[in-house]
Coordinates of C-alpha atoms and ligand atoms in Angstrom, one line a residue:
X1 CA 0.0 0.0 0.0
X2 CA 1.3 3.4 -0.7
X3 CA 0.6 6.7 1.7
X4 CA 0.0 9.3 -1.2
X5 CA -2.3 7.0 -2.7
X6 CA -4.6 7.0 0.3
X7 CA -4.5 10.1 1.3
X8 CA -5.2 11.3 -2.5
X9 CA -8.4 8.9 -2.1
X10 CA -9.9 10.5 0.7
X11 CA -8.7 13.4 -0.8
X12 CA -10.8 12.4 -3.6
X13 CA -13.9 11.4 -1.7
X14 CA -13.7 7.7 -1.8
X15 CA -14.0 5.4 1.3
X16 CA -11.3 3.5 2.5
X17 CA -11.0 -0.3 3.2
X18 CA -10.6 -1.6 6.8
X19 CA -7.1 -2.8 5.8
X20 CA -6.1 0.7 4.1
X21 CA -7.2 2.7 7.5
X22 CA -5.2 -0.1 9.4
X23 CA -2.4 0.1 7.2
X24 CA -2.1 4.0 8.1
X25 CA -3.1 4.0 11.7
X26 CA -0.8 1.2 12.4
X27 CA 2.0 2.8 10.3
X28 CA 1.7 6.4 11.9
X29 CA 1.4 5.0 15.4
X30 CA 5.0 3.1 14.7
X31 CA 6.4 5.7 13.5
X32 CA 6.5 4.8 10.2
X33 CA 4.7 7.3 8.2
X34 CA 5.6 10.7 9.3
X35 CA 3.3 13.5 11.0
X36 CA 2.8 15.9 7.4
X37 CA 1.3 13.0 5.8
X38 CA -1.2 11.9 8.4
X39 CA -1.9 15.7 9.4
X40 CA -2.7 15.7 5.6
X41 CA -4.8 12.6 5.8
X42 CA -6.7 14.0 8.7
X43 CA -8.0 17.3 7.0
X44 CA -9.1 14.9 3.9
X45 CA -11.2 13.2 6.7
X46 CA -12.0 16.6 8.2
X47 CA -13.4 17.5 4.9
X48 CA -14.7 14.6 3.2
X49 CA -15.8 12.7 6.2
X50 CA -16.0 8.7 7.0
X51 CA -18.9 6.2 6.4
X52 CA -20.3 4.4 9.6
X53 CA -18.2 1.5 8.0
X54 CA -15.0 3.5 8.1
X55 CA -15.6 4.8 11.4
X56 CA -16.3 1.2 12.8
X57 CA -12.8 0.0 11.6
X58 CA -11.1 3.1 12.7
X59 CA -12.3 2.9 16.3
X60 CA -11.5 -0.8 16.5
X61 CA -8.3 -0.3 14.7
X62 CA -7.4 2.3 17.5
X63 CA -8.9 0.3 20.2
X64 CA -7.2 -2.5 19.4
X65 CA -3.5 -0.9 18.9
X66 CA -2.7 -1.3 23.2
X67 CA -3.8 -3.0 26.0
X68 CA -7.7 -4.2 26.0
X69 CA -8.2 -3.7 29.2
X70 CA -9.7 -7.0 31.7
X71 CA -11.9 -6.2 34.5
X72 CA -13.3 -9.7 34.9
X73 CA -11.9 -9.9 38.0
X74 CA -14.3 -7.1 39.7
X75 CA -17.5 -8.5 40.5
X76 CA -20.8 -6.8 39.1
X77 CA -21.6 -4.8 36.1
X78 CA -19.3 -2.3 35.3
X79 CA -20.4 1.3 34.3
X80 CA -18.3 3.5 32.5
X81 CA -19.2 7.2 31.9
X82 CA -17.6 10.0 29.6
X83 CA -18.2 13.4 28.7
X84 CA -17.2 15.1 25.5
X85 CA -15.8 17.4 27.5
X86 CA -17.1 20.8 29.1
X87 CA -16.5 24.2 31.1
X88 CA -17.1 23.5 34.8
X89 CA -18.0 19.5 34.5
X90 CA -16.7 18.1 37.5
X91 CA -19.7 15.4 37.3
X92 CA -17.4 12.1 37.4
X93 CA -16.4 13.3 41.3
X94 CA -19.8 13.1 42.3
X95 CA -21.5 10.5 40.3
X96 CA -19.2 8.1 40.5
X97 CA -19.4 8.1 44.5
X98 CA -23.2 8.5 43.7
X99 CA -23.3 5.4 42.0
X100 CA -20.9 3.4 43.7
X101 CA -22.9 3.8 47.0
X102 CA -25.7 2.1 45.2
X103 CA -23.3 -1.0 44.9
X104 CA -22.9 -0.1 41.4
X105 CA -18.9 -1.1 40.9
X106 CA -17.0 2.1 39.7
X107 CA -13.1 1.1 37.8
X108 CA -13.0 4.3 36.1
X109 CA -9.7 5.6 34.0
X110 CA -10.0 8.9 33.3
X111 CA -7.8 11.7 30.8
X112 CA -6.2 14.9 32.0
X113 CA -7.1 18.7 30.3
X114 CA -7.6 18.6 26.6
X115 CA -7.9 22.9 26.2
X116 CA -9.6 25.0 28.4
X117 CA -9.8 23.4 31.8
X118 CA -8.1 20.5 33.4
X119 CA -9.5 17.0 33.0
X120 CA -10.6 14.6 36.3
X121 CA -7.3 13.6 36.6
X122 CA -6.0 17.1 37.1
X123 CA -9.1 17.6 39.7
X124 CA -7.8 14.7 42.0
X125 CA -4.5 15.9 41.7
X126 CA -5.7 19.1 43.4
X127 CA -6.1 16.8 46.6
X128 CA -3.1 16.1 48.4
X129 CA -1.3 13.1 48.5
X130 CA -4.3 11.9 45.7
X131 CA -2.7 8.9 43.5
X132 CA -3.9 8.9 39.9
X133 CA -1.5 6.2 38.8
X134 CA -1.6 2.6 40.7
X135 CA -0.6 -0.7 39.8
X136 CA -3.4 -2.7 37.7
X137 CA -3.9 -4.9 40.8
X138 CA -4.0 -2.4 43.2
X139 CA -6.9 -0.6 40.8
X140 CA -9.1 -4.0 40.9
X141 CA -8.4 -4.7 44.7
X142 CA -9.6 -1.1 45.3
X143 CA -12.9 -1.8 43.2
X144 CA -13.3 -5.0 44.7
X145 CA -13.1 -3.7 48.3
X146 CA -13.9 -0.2 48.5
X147 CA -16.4 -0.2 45.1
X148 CA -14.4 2.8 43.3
X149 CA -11.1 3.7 42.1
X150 CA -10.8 6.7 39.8
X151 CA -7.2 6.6 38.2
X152 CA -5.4 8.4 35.2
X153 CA -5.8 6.1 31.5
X154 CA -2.6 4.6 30.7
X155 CA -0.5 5.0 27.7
X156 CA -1.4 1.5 27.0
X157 CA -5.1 2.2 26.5
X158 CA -5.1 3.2 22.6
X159 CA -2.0 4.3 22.3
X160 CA -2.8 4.9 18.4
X161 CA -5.7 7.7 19.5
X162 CA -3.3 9.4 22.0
X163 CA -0.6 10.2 19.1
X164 CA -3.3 11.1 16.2
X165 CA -5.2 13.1 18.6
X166 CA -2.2 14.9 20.0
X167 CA -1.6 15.8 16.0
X168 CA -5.3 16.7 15.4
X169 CA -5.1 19.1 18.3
X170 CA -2.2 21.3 16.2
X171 CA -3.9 20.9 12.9
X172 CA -7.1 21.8 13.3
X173 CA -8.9 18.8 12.5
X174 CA -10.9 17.8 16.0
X175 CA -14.3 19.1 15.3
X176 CA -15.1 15.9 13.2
X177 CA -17.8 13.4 13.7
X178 CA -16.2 10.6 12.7
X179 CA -13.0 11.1 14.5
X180 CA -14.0 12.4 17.6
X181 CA -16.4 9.5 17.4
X182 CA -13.2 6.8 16.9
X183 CA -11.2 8.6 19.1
X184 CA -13.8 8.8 22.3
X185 CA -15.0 4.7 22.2
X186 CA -12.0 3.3 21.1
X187 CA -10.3 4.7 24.5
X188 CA -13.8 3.6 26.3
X189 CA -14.5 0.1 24.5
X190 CA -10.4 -0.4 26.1
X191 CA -11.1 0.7 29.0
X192 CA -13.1 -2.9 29.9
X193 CA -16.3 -1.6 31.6
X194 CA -19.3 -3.4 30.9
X195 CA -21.6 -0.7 29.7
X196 CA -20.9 3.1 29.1
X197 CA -23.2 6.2 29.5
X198 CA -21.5 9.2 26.9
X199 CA -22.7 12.9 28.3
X200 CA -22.5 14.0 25.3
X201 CA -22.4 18.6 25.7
X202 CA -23.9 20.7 23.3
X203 CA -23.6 24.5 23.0
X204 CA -20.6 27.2 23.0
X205 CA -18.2 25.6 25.4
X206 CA -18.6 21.9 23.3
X207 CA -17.2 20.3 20.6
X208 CA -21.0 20.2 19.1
X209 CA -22.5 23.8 19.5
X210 CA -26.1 22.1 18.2
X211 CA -28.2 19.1 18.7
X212 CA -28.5 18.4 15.5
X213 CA -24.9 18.0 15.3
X214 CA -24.7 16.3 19.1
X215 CA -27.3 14.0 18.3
X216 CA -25.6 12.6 15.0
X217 CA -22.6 12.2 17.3
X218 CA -24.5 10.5 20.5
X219 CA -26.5 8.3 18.1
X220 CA -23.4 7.2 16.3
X221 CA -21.2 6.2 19.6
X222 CA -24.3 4.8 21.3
X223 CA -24.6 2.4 17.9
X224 CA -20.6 1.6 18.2
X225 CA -20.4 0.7 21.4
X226 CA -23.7 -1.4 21.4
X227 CA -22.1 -3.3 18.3
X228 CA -19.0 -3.8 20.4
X229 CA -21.2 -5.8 23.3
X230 CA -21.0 -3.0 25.5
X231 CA -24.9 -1.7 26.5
X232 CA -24.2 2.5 25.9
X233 CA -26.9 5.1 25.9
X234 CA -26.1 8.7 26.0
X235 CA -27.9 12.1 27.3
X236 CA -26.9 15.3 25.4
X237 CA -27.1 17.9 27.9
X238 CA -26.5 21.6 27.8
X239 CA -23.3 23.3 28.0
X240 CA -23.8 27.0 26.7
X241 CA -22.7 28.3 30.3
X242 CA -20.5 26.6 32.6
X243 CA -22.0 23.6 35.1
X244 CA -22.2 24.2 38.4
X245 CA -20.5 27.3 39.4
X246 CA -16.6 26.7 39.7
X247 CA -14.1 25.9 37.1
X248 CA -10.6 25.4 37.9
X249 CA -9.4 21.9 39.7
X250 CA -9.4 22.7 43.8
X251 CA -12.7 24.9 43.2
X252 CA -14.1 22.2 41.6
X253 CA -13.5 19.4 43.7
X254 CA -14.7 21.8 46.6
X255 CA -18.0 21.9 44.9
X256 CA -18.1 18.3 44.2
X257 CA -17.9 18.0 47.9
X258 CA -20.8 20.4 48.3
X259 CA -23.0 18.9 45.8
X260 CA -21.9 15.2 47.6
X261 CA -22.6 17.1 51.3
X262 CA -26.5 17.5 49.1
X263 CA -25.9 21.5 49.2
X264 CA -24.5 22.6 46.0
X265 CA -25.7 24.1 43.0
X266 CA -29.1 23.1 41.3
X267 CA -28.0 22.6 37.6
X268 CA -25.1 20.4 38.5
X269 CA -26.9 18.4 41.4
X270 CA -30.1 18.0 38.8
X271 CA -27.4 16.7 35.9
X272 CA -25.3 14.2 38.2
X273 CA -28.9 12.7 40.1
X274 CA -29.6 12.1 36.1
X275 CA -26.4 10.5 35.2
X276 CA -25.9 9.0 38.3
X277 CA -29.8 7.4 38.1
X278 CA -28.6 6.0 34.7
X279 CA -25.7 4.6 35.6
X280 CA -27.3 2.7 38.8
X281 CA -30.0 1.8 35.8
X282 CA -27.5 0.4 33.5
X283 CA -25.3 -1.5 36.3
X284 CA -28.8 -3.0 37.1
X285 CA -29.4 -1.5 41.0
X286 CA -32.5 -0.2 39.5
X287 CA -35.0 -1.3 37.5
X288 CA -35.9 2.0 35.3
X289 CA -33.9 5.4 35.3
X290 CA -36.7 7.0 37.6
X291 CA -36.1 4.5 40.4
X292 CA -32.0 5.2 39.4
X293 CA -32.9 8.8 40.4
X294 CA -34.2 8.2 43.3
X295 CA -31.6 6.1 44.7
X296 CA -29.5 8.6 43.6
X297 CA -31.1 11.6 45.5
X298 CA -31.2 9.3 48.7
X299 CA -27.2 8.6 48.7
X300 CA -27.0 12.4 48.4
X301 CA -29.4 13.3 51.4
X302 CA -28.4 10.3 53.7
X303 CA -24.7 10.9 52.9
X304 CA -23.4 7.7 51.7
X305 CA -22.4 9.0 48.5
X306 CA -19.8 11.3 49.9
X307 CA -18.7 8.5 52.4
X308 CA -18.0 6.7 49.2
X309 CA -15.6 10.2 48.0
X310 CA -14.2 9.6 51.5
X311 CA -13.3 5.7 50.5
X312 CA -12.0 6.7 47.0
X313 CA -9.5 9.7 48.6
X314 CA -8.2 7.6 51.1
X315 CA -7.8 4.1 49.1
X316 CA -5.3 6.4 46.9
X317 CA -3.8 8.0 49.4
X318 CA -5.0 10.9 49.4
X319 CA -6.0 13.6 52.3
X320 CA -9.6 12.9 53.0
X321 CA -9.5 15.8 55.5
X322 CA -9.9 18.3 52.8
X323 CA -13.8 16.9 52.9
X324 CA -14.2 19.0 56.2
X325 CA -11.6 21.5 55.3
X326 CA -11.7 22.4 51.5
X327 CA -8.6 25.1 52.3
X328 CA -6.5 22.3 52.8
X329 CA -6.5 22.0 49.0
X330 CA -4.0 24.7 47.1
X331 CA -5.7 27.9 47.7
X332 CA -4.8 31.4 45.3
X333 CA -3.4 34.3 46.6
X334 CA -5.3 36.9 43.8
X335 CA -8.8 37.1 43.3
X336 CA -10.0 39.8 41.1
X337 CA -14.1 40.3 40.7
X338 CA -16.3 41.4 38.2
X339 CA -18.6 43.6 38.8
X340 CA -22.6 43.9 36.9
X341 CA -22.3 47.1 35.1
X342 CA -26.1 48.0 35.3
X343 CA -29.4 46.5 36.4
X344 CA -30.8 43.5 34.5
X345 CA -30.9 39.8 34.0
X346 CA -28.2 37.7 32.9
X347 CA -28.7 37.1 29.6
X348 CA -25.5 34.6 28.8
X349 CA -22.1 33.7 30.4
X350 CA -20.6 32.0 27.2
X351 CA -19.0 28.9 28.6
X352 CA -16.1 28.9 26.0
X353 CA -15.5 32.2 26.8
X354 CA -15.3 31.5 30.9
X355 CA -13.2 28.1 29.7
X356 CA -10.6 30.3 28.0
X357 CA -10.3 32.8 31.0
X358 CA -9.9 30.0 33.2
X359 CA -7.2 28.8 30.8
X360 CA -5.8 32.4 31.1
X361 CA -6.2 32.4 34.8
X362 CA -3.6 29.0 35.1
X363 CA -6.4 26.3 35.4
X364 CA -6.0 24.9 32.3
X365 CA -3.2 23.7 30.0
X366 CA -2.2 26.2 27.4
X367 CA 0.6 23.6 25.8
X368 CA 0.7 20.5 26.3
X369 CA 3.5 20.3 28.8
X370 CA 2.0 23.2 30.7
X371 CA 1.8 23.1 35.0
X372 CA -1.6 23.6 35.6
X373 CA -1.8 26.2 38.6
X374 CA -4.4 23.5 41.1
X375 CA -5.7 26.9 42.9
X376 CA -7.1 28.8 40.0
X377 CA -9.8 29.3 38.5
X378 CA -13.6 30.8 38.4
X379 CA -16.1 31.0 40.5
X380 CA -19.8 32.3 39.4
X381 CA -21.5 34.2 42.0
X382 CA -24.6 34.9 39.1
X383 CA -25.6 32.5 36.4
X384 CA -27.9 32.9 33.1
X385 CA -31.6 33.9 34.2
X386 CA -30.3 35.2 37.8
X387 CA -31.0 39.1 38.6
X388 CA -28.4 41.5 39.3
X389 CA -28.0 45.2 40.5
X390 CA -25.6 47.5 39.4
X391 CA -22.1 46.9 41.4
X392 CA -23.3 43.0 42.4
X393 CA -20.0 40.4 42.0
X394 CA -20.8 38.8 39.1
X395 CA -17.8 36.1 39.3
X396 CA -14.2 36.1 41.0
X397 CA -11.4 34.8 39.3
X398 CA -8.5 33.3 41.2
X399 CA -4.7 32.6 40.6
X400 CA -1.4 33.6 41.7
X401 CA -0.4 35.2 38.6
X402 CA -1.6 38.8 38.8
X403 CA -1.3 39.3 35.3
X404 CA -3.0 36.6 34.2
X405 CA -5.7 36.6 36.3
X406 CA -6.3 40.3 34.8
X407 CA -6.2 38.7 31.4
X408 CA -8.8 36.2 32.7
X409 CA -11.1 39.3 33.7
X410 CA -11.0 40.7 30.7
X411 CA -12.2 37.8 28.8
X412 CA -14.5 36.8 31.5
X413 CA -16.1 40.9 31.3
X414 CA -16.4 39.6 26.7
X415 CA -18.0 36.6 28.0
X416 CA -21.1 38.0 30.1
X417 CA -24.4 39.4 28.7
X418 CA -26.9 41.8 31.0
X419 CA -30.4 42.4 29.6
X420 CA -33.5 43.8 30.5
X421 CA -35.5 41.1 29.6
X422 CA -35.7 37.5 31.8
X423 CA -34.1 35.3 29.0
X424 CA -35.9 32.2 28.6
X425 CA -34.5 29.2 30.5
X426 CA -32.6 26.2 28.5
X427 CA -33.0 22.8 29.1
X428 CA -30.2 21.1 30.6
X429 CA -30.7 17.7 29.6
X430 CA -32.2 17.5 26.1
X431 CA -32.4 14.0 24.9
X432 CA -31.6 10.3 26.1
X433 CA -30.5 8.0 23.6
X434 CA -30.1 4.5 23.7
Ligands
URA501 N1 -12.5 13.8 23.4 C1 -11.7 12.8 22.9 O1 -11.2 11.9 23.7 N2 -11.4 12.8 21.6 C2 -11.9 13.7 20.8 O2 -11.7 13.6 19.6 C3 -12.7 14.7 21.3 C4 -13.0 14.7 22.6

C-alpha cells in the first residue's frame, strides 16, 4: 500500500477499506509514516468525512492498537461514563461516589485537560497526596473492596488515538464526527467496563455547539459501542454556560464535595442525580432510570455517597480531611471580581469564553507540557436567568499570577451578557438516547 495514494483517495472522496485505515493508523502509530502525511490525511477526513463503516474500523483499529483492558476480575456490572468534555464538569467526582454507594462497581480511568480546563485527573491531583497512577492490581483490589477507584488512563489504552489526537489538536482537524467518534470509544471500549453512559455537551463551550450535530454524534457512539457488546446510551445535555458554578481543579472538587454534602448548586446536582440514576439503571441497581434517580437523590441526602468520595481519597492516598476542610487544598493568593455594570438579568455567560479565562487564569493547560496552577480558576456568583443590581459580584477569578488573572477578567467581562428582559430558560438535559 502506498501513503500518497490514500491520502489522495480520501482526498478524492472515496472510502477506504478496513485494511487501508489499518495500514495508516498502524503505520503512523509506529512511526513509520511521518506526521505531514497523516496531518494531511486527517483534513481529507476533516473535509470529506468517514462512512459508519470507516468509522467502525477506525475505532477498533485504534482500540485495538494497546492493551484491552480486563476487568473480569471485579464483581458486578461495570459502568463507565464519559463526557465530551465541558466548562465546569466536574460530574465524574460526584456521580461516580453516587453510584458506587448504590453497589454499582466504579473502575473508572479517566484523561487529563484537553484545552480550556483541566480534565478529572487534574481535579484529584488538586487533593493532596491523591494517586492517579496505581498498579493494575491495586486498581481491581480497590474496586473489589472499596467499590471505586478513579485513576489516570494509561498510555497503554489506545495508544494509536493518543498520538493522532495529540496531532489533530495542532492541525485543526478535531471538530469531526467521525473522528471524535473513533477517538472517544475506542479509549472507552479499552477501557473494559461493561456498559458506558456518553454525556454527550452541546452549546458554546462543546465540541458540538447544536443538537443536530450532538445528536448525530450521540447516536453514532451509542450504535458503536452497542455493536461492540458494550450496553451505551447517551444524554446530550447543555453546556452554553458553565456547570455548576466553579471551574478550575481545587474549586471544583470543593463543589463536588458540596454537591456530595447535598448542598450545592441546582444545575449540577439535577445533571449528576440524572447520570448518576442512569448509571445505577444500566449496572442494574435499579430497575428504570426514575427509580435510578431516586436512589441517587437518597445517597446524596443520607450521605453515603460522599462517604463513598471519602473511600476513593483515602484508598489512593490521598487527604480525606480536605472533605471537612476544603482550604487544605492549594488555595490562590489573587482574586479579582467582576462587577454587573447595570441593572438587568443575565442574559448569557458564554461557557467557551469562561473556559478560556480559566485557561488564562492558570487552570487549564495552554501547551501541552504546561503546570496547571491547582488553585485557580472561576467562580460564578450569578448565572444565566439570575438578577443582578448595578455593582453586584458577578464572578471572582483566582490565581497567583496577577497578570494573568487580569487577562482572565478581561475575557471573563467579553463573555457575560446583561439584559432587561428574563431570557428564557434552556433545558439542561435535552435527549436520552439508547
Ligand atoms: N475527546 C476525545 O477523547 N477525543 C476527541 O476527539 C474529542 C474529545
Amino acid at each position: 500500500m502506498n501513503t500518497v495514494e490514500l491520502i489522495t483517495k480520501k482526498r478524492n472522496g472515496q472510502a477506504l477499506t478496513e485494511a487501508e485505515i489499518e495500514y495508516l493508523v498502524n503505520g503512523y502509530t509506529a512511526g513509520d509514516i511521518p506526521d505531514y502525511q497523516m496531518s494531511a490525511f486527517l483534513m481529507a477526513v476533516y473535509f470529506n468525512g468517514m462512512d459508519k463503516a470507516e468509522t467502525v474500523a477506525l475505532t477498533q483499529i485504534m482500540r485495538d492498537s494497546g492493551d484491552v483492558v480486563d476487568l473480569s476480575a471485579i464483581d458486578g456490572i461495570k459502568v463507565d461514563k464519559h463526557s465530551t468534555g465541558g466548562v465546569g464538569d466536574k460530574t465524574t467526582l460526584i456521580v461516580g461516589p453516587i453510584a458506587a454507594a448504590c453497589g454499582v462497581p466504579i473502575a473508572k480511568m479517566s484523561g487529563r485537560g484537553l484545552g480550556f480546563t483541566g480534565g478529572t485527573i487534574d481535579k484529584l491531583e488538586a487533593i493532596p497526596g491523591y494517586k492517579t497512577s496505581i498498579t493494575e492490581q491495586e486498581f481491581m483490589d480497590q474496586v473489589n473492596s472499596r467499590g471505586i477507584s478513579v485513576i489516570g488512563q494509561t498510555g497503554h489504552i489506545a495508544p494509536a488515538d493518543k498520538k493522532i489526537y495529540a496531532l489533530r489538536d495542532v492541525t485543526g482537524t478535531v471538530e469531526n464526527l467521525s473522528l471524535i467518534t473513533s477517538s472517544i470509544m475506542s479509549k472507552k471500549l479499552a477501557a473494559g467496563s461493561d456498559a458506558i453512559l456518553l454525556d454527550v455537551k452541546c452549546g458554546s463551550g462543546a465540541f458540538m455547539k447544536n443538537q443536530e450535530d450532538a445528536e448525530e454524534l450521540a447516536s453514532l457512539m451509542v450504535e458503536i459501542g452497542n455493536a461492540d457488546g458494550k450496553k451505551t446510551m447517551a444524554m446530550i445535555t447543555d453546556m452554553e454556560q458553565p456547570l455548576g458554578n466553579a471551574i478550575g481543579n481545587a474549586l471544583e472538587v470543593e463543589e463536588a464535595i458540596d454537591v456530595l454534602k447535598n448542598r450545592g448548586p441546582e444545575d449540577i446536582t439535577q445533571l449528576c442525580i440524572a447520570l448518576g440514576g442512569m448509571m445505577i439503571y444500566m449496572g442494574e441497581k435499579a430497575s428504570s432510570p426514575e427509580e435510578g434517580m431516586q436512589k441517587a437523590r437518597t445517597v446524596l441526602e443520607d450521605g453515603s455517597a460522599l462517604t463513598k468520595f471519602r473511600d476513593l481519597i483515602e484508598g489512593q492516598g490521598g487527604d480525606p480531611a480536605i472533605i471537612d476542610d476544603p482550604s487544605l487544598m492549594p488555595q490562590a493568593e489573587f482574586c479579582m471580581e467582576l462587577k454587573a455594570w447595570e441593572d438587568g438579568y443575565i442574559e448569557a455567560i458564554d461557557a467557551m469564553r469562561i473556559g478560556l479565562a480559566s485557561q488564562h487564569t492558570g487552570a487549564g493547560r495552554e501547551r501541552k507540557d504546561d503546570v496547571i496552577d491547582m488553585s485557580a480558576g472561576i467562580i460564578l456568583c450569578k448565572k444565566r436567568r439570575d438578577h443582578v443590581i448595578s455593582g453586584e459580584t458577578i464572578c471572582k477569578i483566582y490565581g497567583n499570577d496577577i497578570k494573568k488573572v487580569e487577562k482572565a477578567l478581561e475575557e471573563v467581562t467579553n463573555s457575560v451578557r446583561i439584559s432587561v428582559k428574563k431570557p428564557d430558560d434552556i433545558s439542561l438535559i435535552k435527549k436520552i438516547i439508547d
